[in-house]
Amino acid sequence: QKEVEQDPGPLSVPEGAIVSLNCTYSNSAFQYFMWYRQYSRKGPELLMYTYSSGNKEDGRFTAQVDKSSKYISLFIRDSQPSDSATYLCAMDYNQGGKLIFGQGTELSVKP
Amino acid sequence: DAGVTQSPTHLIKTRGQQVTLRCSPKSGHDTVSWYQQALGQGPQFIFQYYEEEERQRGNFPDRFSGHQFPNYSSELNVNALLLGDSALYLCASSLGQGRTTEAFFGQGTRLTVV
């Protein structure tokens, strides 16, 4: 079993839709939870990170962490075609420098 | 301010050969981590360099080795290339050994082994 599981998609939604992206994990020692966006042929770009449980909002993006269920989510409101990319969740135990990534979910937002 | 730069952007090598990939960290950063991203997969941690020493290593064979120079730039070397080494190799830099949440990634070197 992988430490971090993420539905690879692909996920296709119409412009303006609310998108929900999710990851589950098995190791309760994870403390830092991150979401990256990766455009085709580019490196990952950090969108948001959350420490421990709770919610964090940044513009159209909201990250949620439920440590009791070992489940994290990223919500994108009013999705735009420019949001079309692969979204990667990543986790770390203690900011030690070793990120554990999910497989990535490919998102396509259609105009 | 230049971000993380990697070279070359693309590379084709023959099975059994050796390859060296290079990374210049973001200005002000002193820690470099390397990841391997196979097609359709998330990045996998290879190792991290800080103060010119390998500090952490992922589950990769000894064919993968690295180096960090006094100017904080880094190299990833892979010997005896296998077809399965074909992937996007990503470099991430940060300030300090931790600070994973402040790591910046380069756009990667795409290695194809034929």
PDB file of C-alpha atoms in Angstrom:
ATOM      1  CA  GLN A   1       0.000   0.000   0.000  1.00  0.00           C
ATOM      2  CA  LYS A   2       1.295   3.437  -0.930  1.00  0.00           C
ATOM      3  CA  GLU A   3       1.697   5.979   1.866  1.00  0.00           C
ATOM      4  CA  VAL A   4      -0.333   8.547  -0.080  1.00  0.00           C
ATOM      5  CA  GLU A   5      -3.177   7.653  -2.436  1.00  0.00           C
ATOM      6  CA  GLN A   6      -4.679  10.043  -4.960  1.00  0.00           C
ATOM      7  CA  ASP A   7      -7.245   9.388  -7.658  1.00  0.00           C
ATOM      8  CA  PRO A   8      -5.386   9.975 -10.947  1.00  0.00           C
ATOM      9  CA  GLY A   9      -8.502  11.051 -12.824  1.00  0.00           C
ATOM     10  CA  PRO A  10      -8.647  12.490 -15.384  1.00  0.00           C
ATOM     11  CA  LEU A  11     -11.289  14.872 -14.092  1.00  0.00           C
ATOM     12  CA  SER A  12     -13.159  17.074 -16.570  1.00  0.00           C
ATOM     13  CA  VAL A  13     -15.447  19.899 -15.427  1.00  0.00           C
ATOM     14  CA  PRO A  14     -17.147  22.894 -17.065  1.00  0.00           C
ATOM     15  CA  GLU A  15     -15.864  26.389 -16.399  1.00  0.00           C
ATOM     16  CA  GLY A  16     -17.285  27.825 -13.180  1.00  0.00           C
ATOM     17  CA  ALA A  17     -17.711  24.447 -11.478  1.00  0.00           C
ATOM     18  CA  ILE A  18     -16.513  23.656  -7.966  1.00  0.00           C
ATOM     19  CA  VAL A  19     -13.726  21.091  -8.058  1.00  0.00           C
ATOM     20  CA  SER A  20     -12.902  18.712  -5.241  1.00  0.00           C
ATOM     21  CA  LEU A  21      -9.551  16.943  -5.215  1.00  0.00           C
ATOM     22  CA  ASN A  22      -8.698  14.414  -2.539  1.00  0.00           C
ATOM     23  CA  CYS A  23      -5.905  12.343  -1.047  1.00  0.00           C
ATOM     24  CA  THR A  24      -5.823   9.689   1.628  1.00  0.00           C
ATOM     25  CA  TYR A  25      -2.777   8.647   3.588  1.00  0.00           C
ATOM     26  CA  SER A  26      -1.758   5.855   5.889  1.00  0.00           C
ATOM     27  CA  ASN A  27       0.936   7.352   8.137  1.00  0.00           C
ATOM     28  CA  SER A  28      -0.467   9.307  11.059  1.00  0.00           C
ATOM     29  CA  ALA A  29       2.946  10.932  11.618  1.00  0.00           C
ATOM     30  CA  PHE A  30       2.421  13.326   8.715  1.00  0.00           C
ATOM     31  CA  GLN A  31       2.106  16.902   9.998  1.00  0.00           C
ATOM     32  CA  TYR A  32       2.500  19.086   6.907  1.00  0.00           C
ATOM     33  CA  PHE A  33       0.115  18.795   3.984  1.00  0.00           C
ATOM     34  CA  MET A  34       0.723  20.512   0.681  1.00  0.00           C
ATOM     35  CA  TRP A  35      -0.966  20.946  -2.664  1.00  0.00           C
ATOM     36  CA  TYR A  36       1.047  21.520  -5.806  1.00  0.00           C
ATOM     37  CA  ARG A  37      -0.083  22.409  -9.305  1.00  0.00           C
ATOM     38  CA  GLN A  38       1.925  21.094 -12.236  1.00  0.00           C
ATOM     39  CA  TYR A  39       1.354  22.310 -15.764  1.00  0.00           C
ATOM     40  CA  SER A  40       2.427  20.098 -18.625  1.00  0.00           C
ATOM     41  CA  ARG A  41       6.219  19.979 -19.034  1.00  0.00           C
ATOM     42  CA  LYS A  42       6.751  22.170 -15.969  1.00  0.00           C
ATOM     43  CA  GLY A  43       7.870  21.602 -12.397  1.00  0.00           C
ATOM     44  CA  PRO A  44       5.371  21.538  -9.506  1.00  0.00           C
ATOM     45  CA  GLU A  45       4.324  24.882  -8.073  1.00  0.00           C
ATOM     46  CA  LEU A  46       3.230  25.129  -4.440  1.00  0.00           C
ATOM     47  CA  LEU A  47      -0.382  26.279  -4.091  1.00  0.00           C
ATOM     48  CA  MET A  48      -1.014  25.921  -0.376  1.00  0.00           C
ATOM     49  CA  TYR A  49       0.137  24.113   2.707  1.00  0.00           C
ATOM     50  CA  THR A  50      -1.556  23.295   5.992  1.00  0.00           C
ATOM     51  CA  TYR A  51      -0.018  22.310   9.262  1.00  0.00           C
ATOM     52  CA  SER A  52      -1.909  19.608  11.153  1.00  0.00           C
ATOM     53  CA  SER A  53      -5.705  19.649  10.914  1.00  0.00           C
ATOM     54  CA  GLY A  54      -7.999  22.407   9.797  1.00  0.00           C
ATOM     55  CA  ASN A  55      -8.885  24.555   6.835  1.00  0.00           C
ATOM     56  CA  LYS A  56      -6.964  27.156   4.913  1.00  0.00           C
ATOM     57  CA  GLU A  57      -8.328  29.476   2.251  1.00  0.00           C
ATOM     58  CA  ASP A  58      -6.500  31.445  -0.426  1.00  0.00           C
ATOM     59  CA  GLY A  59      -8.666  33.133  -2.996  1.00  0.00           C
ATOM     60  CA  ARG A  60     -10.569  30.480  -4.938  1.00  0.00           C
ATOM     61  CA  PHE A  61      -8.657  27.654  -3.252  1.00  0.00           C
ATOM     62  CA  THR A  62      -9.491  25.968   0.061  1.00  0.00           C
ATOM     63  CA  ALA A  63      -7.428  23.202   1.627  1.00  0.00           C
ATOM     64  CA  GLN A  64      -8.864  20.912   4.294  1.00  0.00           C
ATOM     65  CA  VAL A  65      -7.118  18.367   6.473  1.00  0.00           C
ATOM     66  CA  ASP A  66      -8.916  15.739   8.537  1.00  0.00           C
ATOM     67  CA  LYS A  67      -6.234  13.879  10.451  1.00  0.00           C
ATOM     68  CA  SER A  68      -8.736  11.634  12.197  1.00  0.00           C
ATOM     69  CA  SER A  69      -9.773  10.232   8.820  1.00  0.00           C
ATOM     70  CA  LYS A  70      -6.319  10.620   7.225  1.00  0.00           C
ATOM     71  CA  TYR A  71      -7.951  12.550   4.410  1.00  0.00           C
ATOM     72  CA  ILE A  72      -7.095  15.852   2.765  1.00  0.00           C
ATOM     73  CA  SER A  73      -8.951  17.883   0.166  1.00  0.00           C
ATOM     74  CA  LEU A  74      -8.435  20.823  -2.137  1.00  0.00           C
ATOM     75  CA  PHE A  75     -11.473  22.744  -3.350  1.00  0.00           C
ATOM     76  CA  ILE A  76     -11.348  25.092  -6.306  1.00  0.00           C
ATOM     77  CA  ARG A  77     -14.262  27.493  -6.650  1.00  0.00           C
ATOM     78  CA  ASP A  78     -15.294  29.122  -9.918  1.00  0.00           C
ATOM     79  CA  SER A  79     -12.856  26.955 -11.846  1.00  0.00           C
ATOM     80  CA  GLN A  80     -11.178  28.483 -14.896  1.00  0.00           C
ATOM     81  CA  PRO A  81      -9.616  26.911 -18.003  1.00  0.00           C
ATOM     82  CA  SER A  82      -6.274  28.165 -16.668  1.00  0.00           C
ATOM     83  CA  ASP A  83      -6.735  25.786 -13.714  1.00  0.00           C
ATOM     84  CA  SER A  84      -6.297  22.853 -16.112  1.00  0.00           C
ATOM     85  CA  ALA A  85      -3.239  21.036 -14.780  1.00  0.00           C
ATOM     86  CA  THR A  86      -2.189  18.085 -12.665  1.00  0.00           C
ATOM     87  CA  TYR A  87      -2.715  18.592  -8.945  1.00  0.00           C
ATOM     88  CA  LEU A  88      -0.384  16.801  -6.574  1.00  0.00           C
ATOM     89  CA  CYS A  89      -0.844  16.364  -2.860  1.00  0.00           C
ATOM     90  CA  ALA A  90       2.327  16.024  -0.795  1.00  0.00           C
ATOM     91  CA  MET A  91       3.064  15.345   2.854  1.00  0.00           C
ATOM     92  CA  ASP A  92       5.935  15.674   5.259  1.00  0.00           C
ATOM     93  CA  TYR A  93       6.561  14.464   8.796  1.00  0.00           C
ATOM     94  CA  ASN A  94       8.426  17.394  10.244  1.00  0.00           C
ATOM     95  CA  GLN A  95       9.655  19.640   7.423  1.00  0.00           C
ATOM     96  CA  GLY A  96      12.663  17.348   7.262  1.00  0.00           C
ATOM     97  CA  GLY A  97      12.942  17.846   3.545  1.00  0.00           C
ATOM     98  CA  LYS A  98      11.488  14.610   2.213  1.00  0.00           C
ATOM     99  CA  LEU A  99       8.131  15.113   0.562  1.00  0.00           C
ATOM    100  CA  ILE A 100       5.856  12.140  -0.065  1.00  0.00           C
ATOM    101  CA  PHE A 101       3.667  12.801  -3.101  1.00  0.00           C
ATOM    102  CA  GLY A 102       0.419  11.354  -4.325  1.00  0.00           C
ATOM    103  CA  GLN A 103       0.103  10.188  -7.902  1.00  0.00           C
ATOM    104  CA  GLY A 104      -1.497  13.437  -9.037  1.00  0.00           C
ATOM    105  CA  THR A 105      -4.971  14.183 -10.434  1.00  0.00           C
ATOM    106  CA  GLU A 106      -5.224  15.525 -13.966  1.00  0.00           C
ATOM    107  CA  LEU A 107      -7.870  18.267 -14.140  1.00  0.00           C
ATOM    108  CA  SER A 108      -9.359  19.721 -17.290  1.00  0.00           C
ATOM    109  CA  VAL A 109     -11.664  22.763 -17.088  1.00  0.00           C
ATOM    110  CA  LYS A 110     -13.660  23.201 -20.296  1.00  0.00           C
ATOM    111  CA  PRO A 111     -14.763  26.692 -21.448  1.00  0.00           C
TER     112      PRO A 111
ATOM    113  CA  ASP B   1      15.276  36.826  -9.356  1.00  0.00           C
ATOM    114  CA  ALA B   2      16.061  33.551 -11.095  1.00  0.00           C
ATOM    115  CA  GLY B   3      14.250  30.571  -9.702  1.00  0.00           C
ATOM    116  CA  VAL B   4      15.579  27.034  -9.713  1.00  0.00           C
ATOM    117  CA  THR B   5      17.294  26.280 -12.990  1.00  0.00           C
ATOM    118  CA  GLN B   6      18.029  22.820 -14.318  1.00  0.00           C
ATOM    119  CA  SER B   7      20.079  21.673 -17.270  1.00  0.00           C
ATOM    120  CA  PRO B   8      19.743  20.175 -19.735  1.00  0.00           C
ATOM    121  CA  THR B   9      15.975  20.311 -20.325  1.00  0.00           C
ATOM    122  CA  HIS B  10      15.932  17.129 -22.378  1.00  0.00           C
ATOM    123  CA  LEU B  11      18.355  14.272 -22.717  1.00  0.00           C
ATOM    124  CA  ILE B  12      18.418  10.954 -24.558  1.00  0.00           C
ATOM    125  CA  LYS B  13      20.818   8.276 -23.396  1.00  0.00           C
ATOM    126  CA  THR B  14      21.455   4.645 -24.239  1.00  0.00           C
ATOM    127  CA  ARG B  15      20.954   1.853 -21.722  1.00  0.00           C
ATOM    128  CA  GLY B  16      24.141   1.259 -19.735  1.00  0.00           C
ATOM    129  CA  GLN B  17      25.451   4.798 -20.145  1.00  0.00           C
ATOM    130  CA  GLN B  18      25.998   7.356 -17.405  1.00  0.00           C
ATOM    131  CA  VAL B  19      24.301  10.746 -17.111  1.00  0.00           C
ATOM    132  CA  THR B  20      24.835  13.944 -15.108  1.00  0.00           C
ATOM    133  CA  LEU B  21      22.041  16.414 -14.451  1.00  0.00           C
ATOM    134  CA  ARG B  22      22.614  19.862 -13.006  1.00  0.00           C
ATOM    135  CA  CYS B  23      20.688  22.199 -10.742  1.00  0.00           C
ATOM    136  CA  SER B  24      21.211  25.775  -9.625  1.00  0.00           C
ATOM    137  CA  PRO B  25      19.095  26.653  -6.604  1.00  0.00           C
ATOM    138  CA  LYS B  26      17.011  29.768  -6.198  1.00  0.00           C
ATOM    139  CA  SER B  27      19.069  32.734  -5.055  1.00  0.00           C
ATOM    140  CA  GLY B  28      19.578  32.589  -1.297  1.00  0.00           C
ATOM    141  CA  HIS B  29      18.756  28.893  -0.999  1.00  0.00           C
ATOM    142  CA  ASP B  30      21.341  26.448   0.338  1.00  0.00           C
ATOM    143  CA  THR B  31      19.548  23.082   0.257  1.00  0.00           C
ATOM    144  CA  VAL B  32      18.856  20.990  -2.818  1.00  0.00           C
ATOM    145  CA  SER B  33      16.629  17.934  -3.110  1.00  0.00           C
ATOM    146  CA  TRP B  34      16.235  15.689  -6.143  1.00  0.00           C
ATOM    147  CA  TYR B  35      13.078  13.857  -7.199  1.00  0.00           C
ATOM    148  CA  GLN B  36      12.255  11.378  -9.948  1.00  0.00           C
ATOM    149  CA  GLN B  37       8.837  11.669 -11.597  1.00  0.00           C
ATOM    150  CA  ALA B  38       7.844   8.806 -13.874  1.00  0.00           C
ATOM    151  CA  LEU B  39       5.133   9.451 -16.438  1.00  0.00           C
ATOM    152  CA  GLY B  40       1.724   9.627 -14.784  1.00  0.00           C
ATOM    153  CA  GLN B  41       3.183   9.379 -11.285  1.00  0.00           C
ATOM    154  CA  GLY B  42       3.988  11.777  -8.484  1.00  0.00           C
ATOM    155  CA  PRO B  43       7.594  12.754  -7.762  1.00  0.00           C
ATOM    156  CA  GLN B  44       9.663  10.359  -5.652  1.00  0.00           C
ATOM    157  CA  PHE B  45      12.380  11.646  -3.335  1.00  0.00           C
ATOM    158  CA  ILE B  46      15.899  10.597  -4.336  1.00  0.00           C
ATOM    159  CA  PHE B  47      18.107  12.525  -1.901  1.00  0.00           C
ATOM    160  CA  GLN B  48      18.820  15.879  -0.307  1.00  0.00           C
ATOM    161  CA  TYR B  49      22.069  17.849  -0.096  1.00  0.00           C
ATOM    162  CA  TYR B  50      22.901  20.430   2.533  1.00  0.00           C
ATOM    163  CA  GLU B  51      26.336  21.834   3.367  1.00  0.00           C
ATOM    164  CA  GLU B  52      27.792  19.703   0.567  1.00  0.00           C
ATOM    165  CA  GLU B  53      26.702  16.449   2.193  1.00  0.00           C
ATOM    166  CA  GLU B  54      23.931  13.996   1.454  1.00  0.00           C
ATOM    167  CA  ARG B  55      21.545  14.378   4.398  1.00  0.00           C
ATOM    168  CA  GLN B  56      18.633  12.145   3.473  1.00  0.00           C
ATOM    169  CA  ARG B  57      18.103   9.463   0.897  1.00  0.00           C
ATOM    170  CA  GLY B  58      15.022   7.824  -0.543  1.00  0.00           C
ATOM    171  CA  ASN B  59      14.668   4.265  -1.740  1.00  0.00           C
ATOM    172  CA  PHE B  60      16.994   4.484  -4.742  1.00  0.00           C
ATOM    173  CA  PRO B  61      19.957   2.255  -5.593  1.00  0.00           C
ATOM    174  CA  ASP B  62      23.581   3.336  -5.348  1.00  0.00           C
ATOM    175  CA  ARG B  63      23.586   3.953  -9.104  1.00  0.00           C
ATOM    176  CA  PHE B  64      22.080   7.298  -8.145  1.00  0.00           C
ATOM    177  CA  SER B  65      24.618   9.633  -6.611  1.00  0.00           C
ATOM    178  CA  GLY B  66      24.977  13.341  -6.197  1.00  0.00           C
ATOM    179  CA  HIS B  67      27.143  16.213  -5.266  1.00  0.00           C
ATOM    180  CA  GLN B  68      26.708  19.725  -3.939  1.00  0.00           C
ATOM    181  CA  PHE B  69      29.226  22.453  -4.650  1.00  0.00           C
ATOM    182  CA  PRO B  70      30.278  25.356  -2.408  1.00  0.00           C
ATOM    183  CA  ASN B  71      28.000  27.692  -4.401  1.00  0.00           C
ATOM    184  CA  TYR B  72      25.068  25.370  -3.457  1.00  0.00           C
ATOM    185  CA  SER B  73      24.526  24.089  -6.992  1.00  0.00           C
ATOM    186  CA  SER B  74      24.125  20.354  -7.312  1.00  0.00           C
ATOM    187  CA  GLU B  75      24.553  17.447  -9.680  1.00  0.00           C
ATOM    188  CA  LEU B  76      22.678  14.184  -9.931  1.00  0.00           C
ATOM    189  CA  ASN B  77      24.591  11.288 -11.479  1.00  0.00           C
ATOM    190  CA  VAL B  78      23.033   8.061 -12.636  1.00  0.00           C
ATOM    191  CA  ASN B  79      25.251   5.151 -13.687  1.00  0.00           C
ATOM    192  CA  ALA B  80      24.426   2.053 -15.720  1.00  0.00           C
ATOM    193  CA  LEU B  81      21.192   3.525 -17.023  1.00  0.00           C
ATOM    194  CA  LEU B  82      18.147   1.293 -17.262  1.00  0.00           C
ATOM    195  CA  LEU B  83      15.069   1.807 -19.419  1.00  0.00           C
ATOM    196  CA  GLY B  84      13.143   2.315 -16.174  1.00  0.00           C
ATOM    197  CA  ASP B  85      15.244   5.391 -15.364  1.00  0.00           C
ATOM    198  CA  SER B  86      13.353   7.292 -18.047  1.00  0.00           C
ATOM    199  CA  ALA B  87      11.564  10.062 -16.153  1.00  0.00           C
ATOM    200  CA  LEU B  88      11.390  13.755 -15.369  1.00  0.00           C
ATOM    201  CA  TYR B  89      14.087  14.601 -12.820  1.00  0.00           C
ATOM    202  CA  LEU B  90      13.169  17.512 -10.604  1.00  0.00           C
ATOM    203  CA  CYS B  91      15.350  19.633  -8.387  1.00  0.00           C
ATOM    204  CA  ALA B  92      13.880  21.550  -5.454  1.00  0.00           C
ATOM    205  CA  SER B  93      15.683  24.156  -3.382  1.00  0.00           C
ATOM    206  CA  SER B  94      14.986  25.673   0.003  1.00  0.00           C
ATOM    207  CA  LEU B  95      16.700  27.704   2.685  1.00  0.00           C
ATOM    208  CA  GLY B  96      17.841  25.361   5.414  1.00  0.00           C
ATOM    209  CA  GLN B  97      17.529  21.613   5.633  1.00  0.00           C
ATOM    210  CA  GLY B  98      13.898  21.754   6.594  1.00  0.00           C
ATOM    211  CA  ARG B  99      11.481  24.314   5.218  1.00  0.00           C
ATOM    212  CA  THR B 100       9.810  21.802   2.911  1.00  0.00           C
ATOM    213  CA  THR B 101       6.824  24.100   2.772  1.00  0.00           C
ATOM    214  CA  GLU B 102       9.036  26.769   1.217  1.00  0.00           C
ATOM    215  CA  ALA B 103      10.686  24.581  -1.412  1.00  0.00           C
ATOM    216  CA  PHE B 104      10.748  25.734  -5.014  1.00  0.00           C
ATOM    217  CA  PHE B 105      10.961  23.289  -7.911  1.00  0.00           C
ATOM    218  CA  GLY B 106      12.742  23.684 -11.197  1.00  0.00           C
ATOM    219  CA  GLN B 107      11.040  22.652 -14.410  1.00  0.00           C
ATOM    220  CA  GLY B 108      13.004  19.454 -14.594  1.00  0.00           C
ATOM    221  CA  THR B 109      15.196  17.472 -16.943  1.00  0.00           C
ATOM    222  CA  ARG B 110      13.385  14.922 -19.041  1.00  0.00           C
ATOM    223  CA  LEU B 111      15.617  11.859 -19.423  1.00  0.00           C
ATOM    224  CA  THR B 112      14.809   9.226 -22.008  1.00  0.00           C
ATOM    225  CA  VAL B 113      16.775   5.975 -21.926  1.00  0.00           C
ATOM    226  CA  VAL B 114      16.657   3.942 -25.141  1.00  0.00           C
TER     227      VAL B 114
END
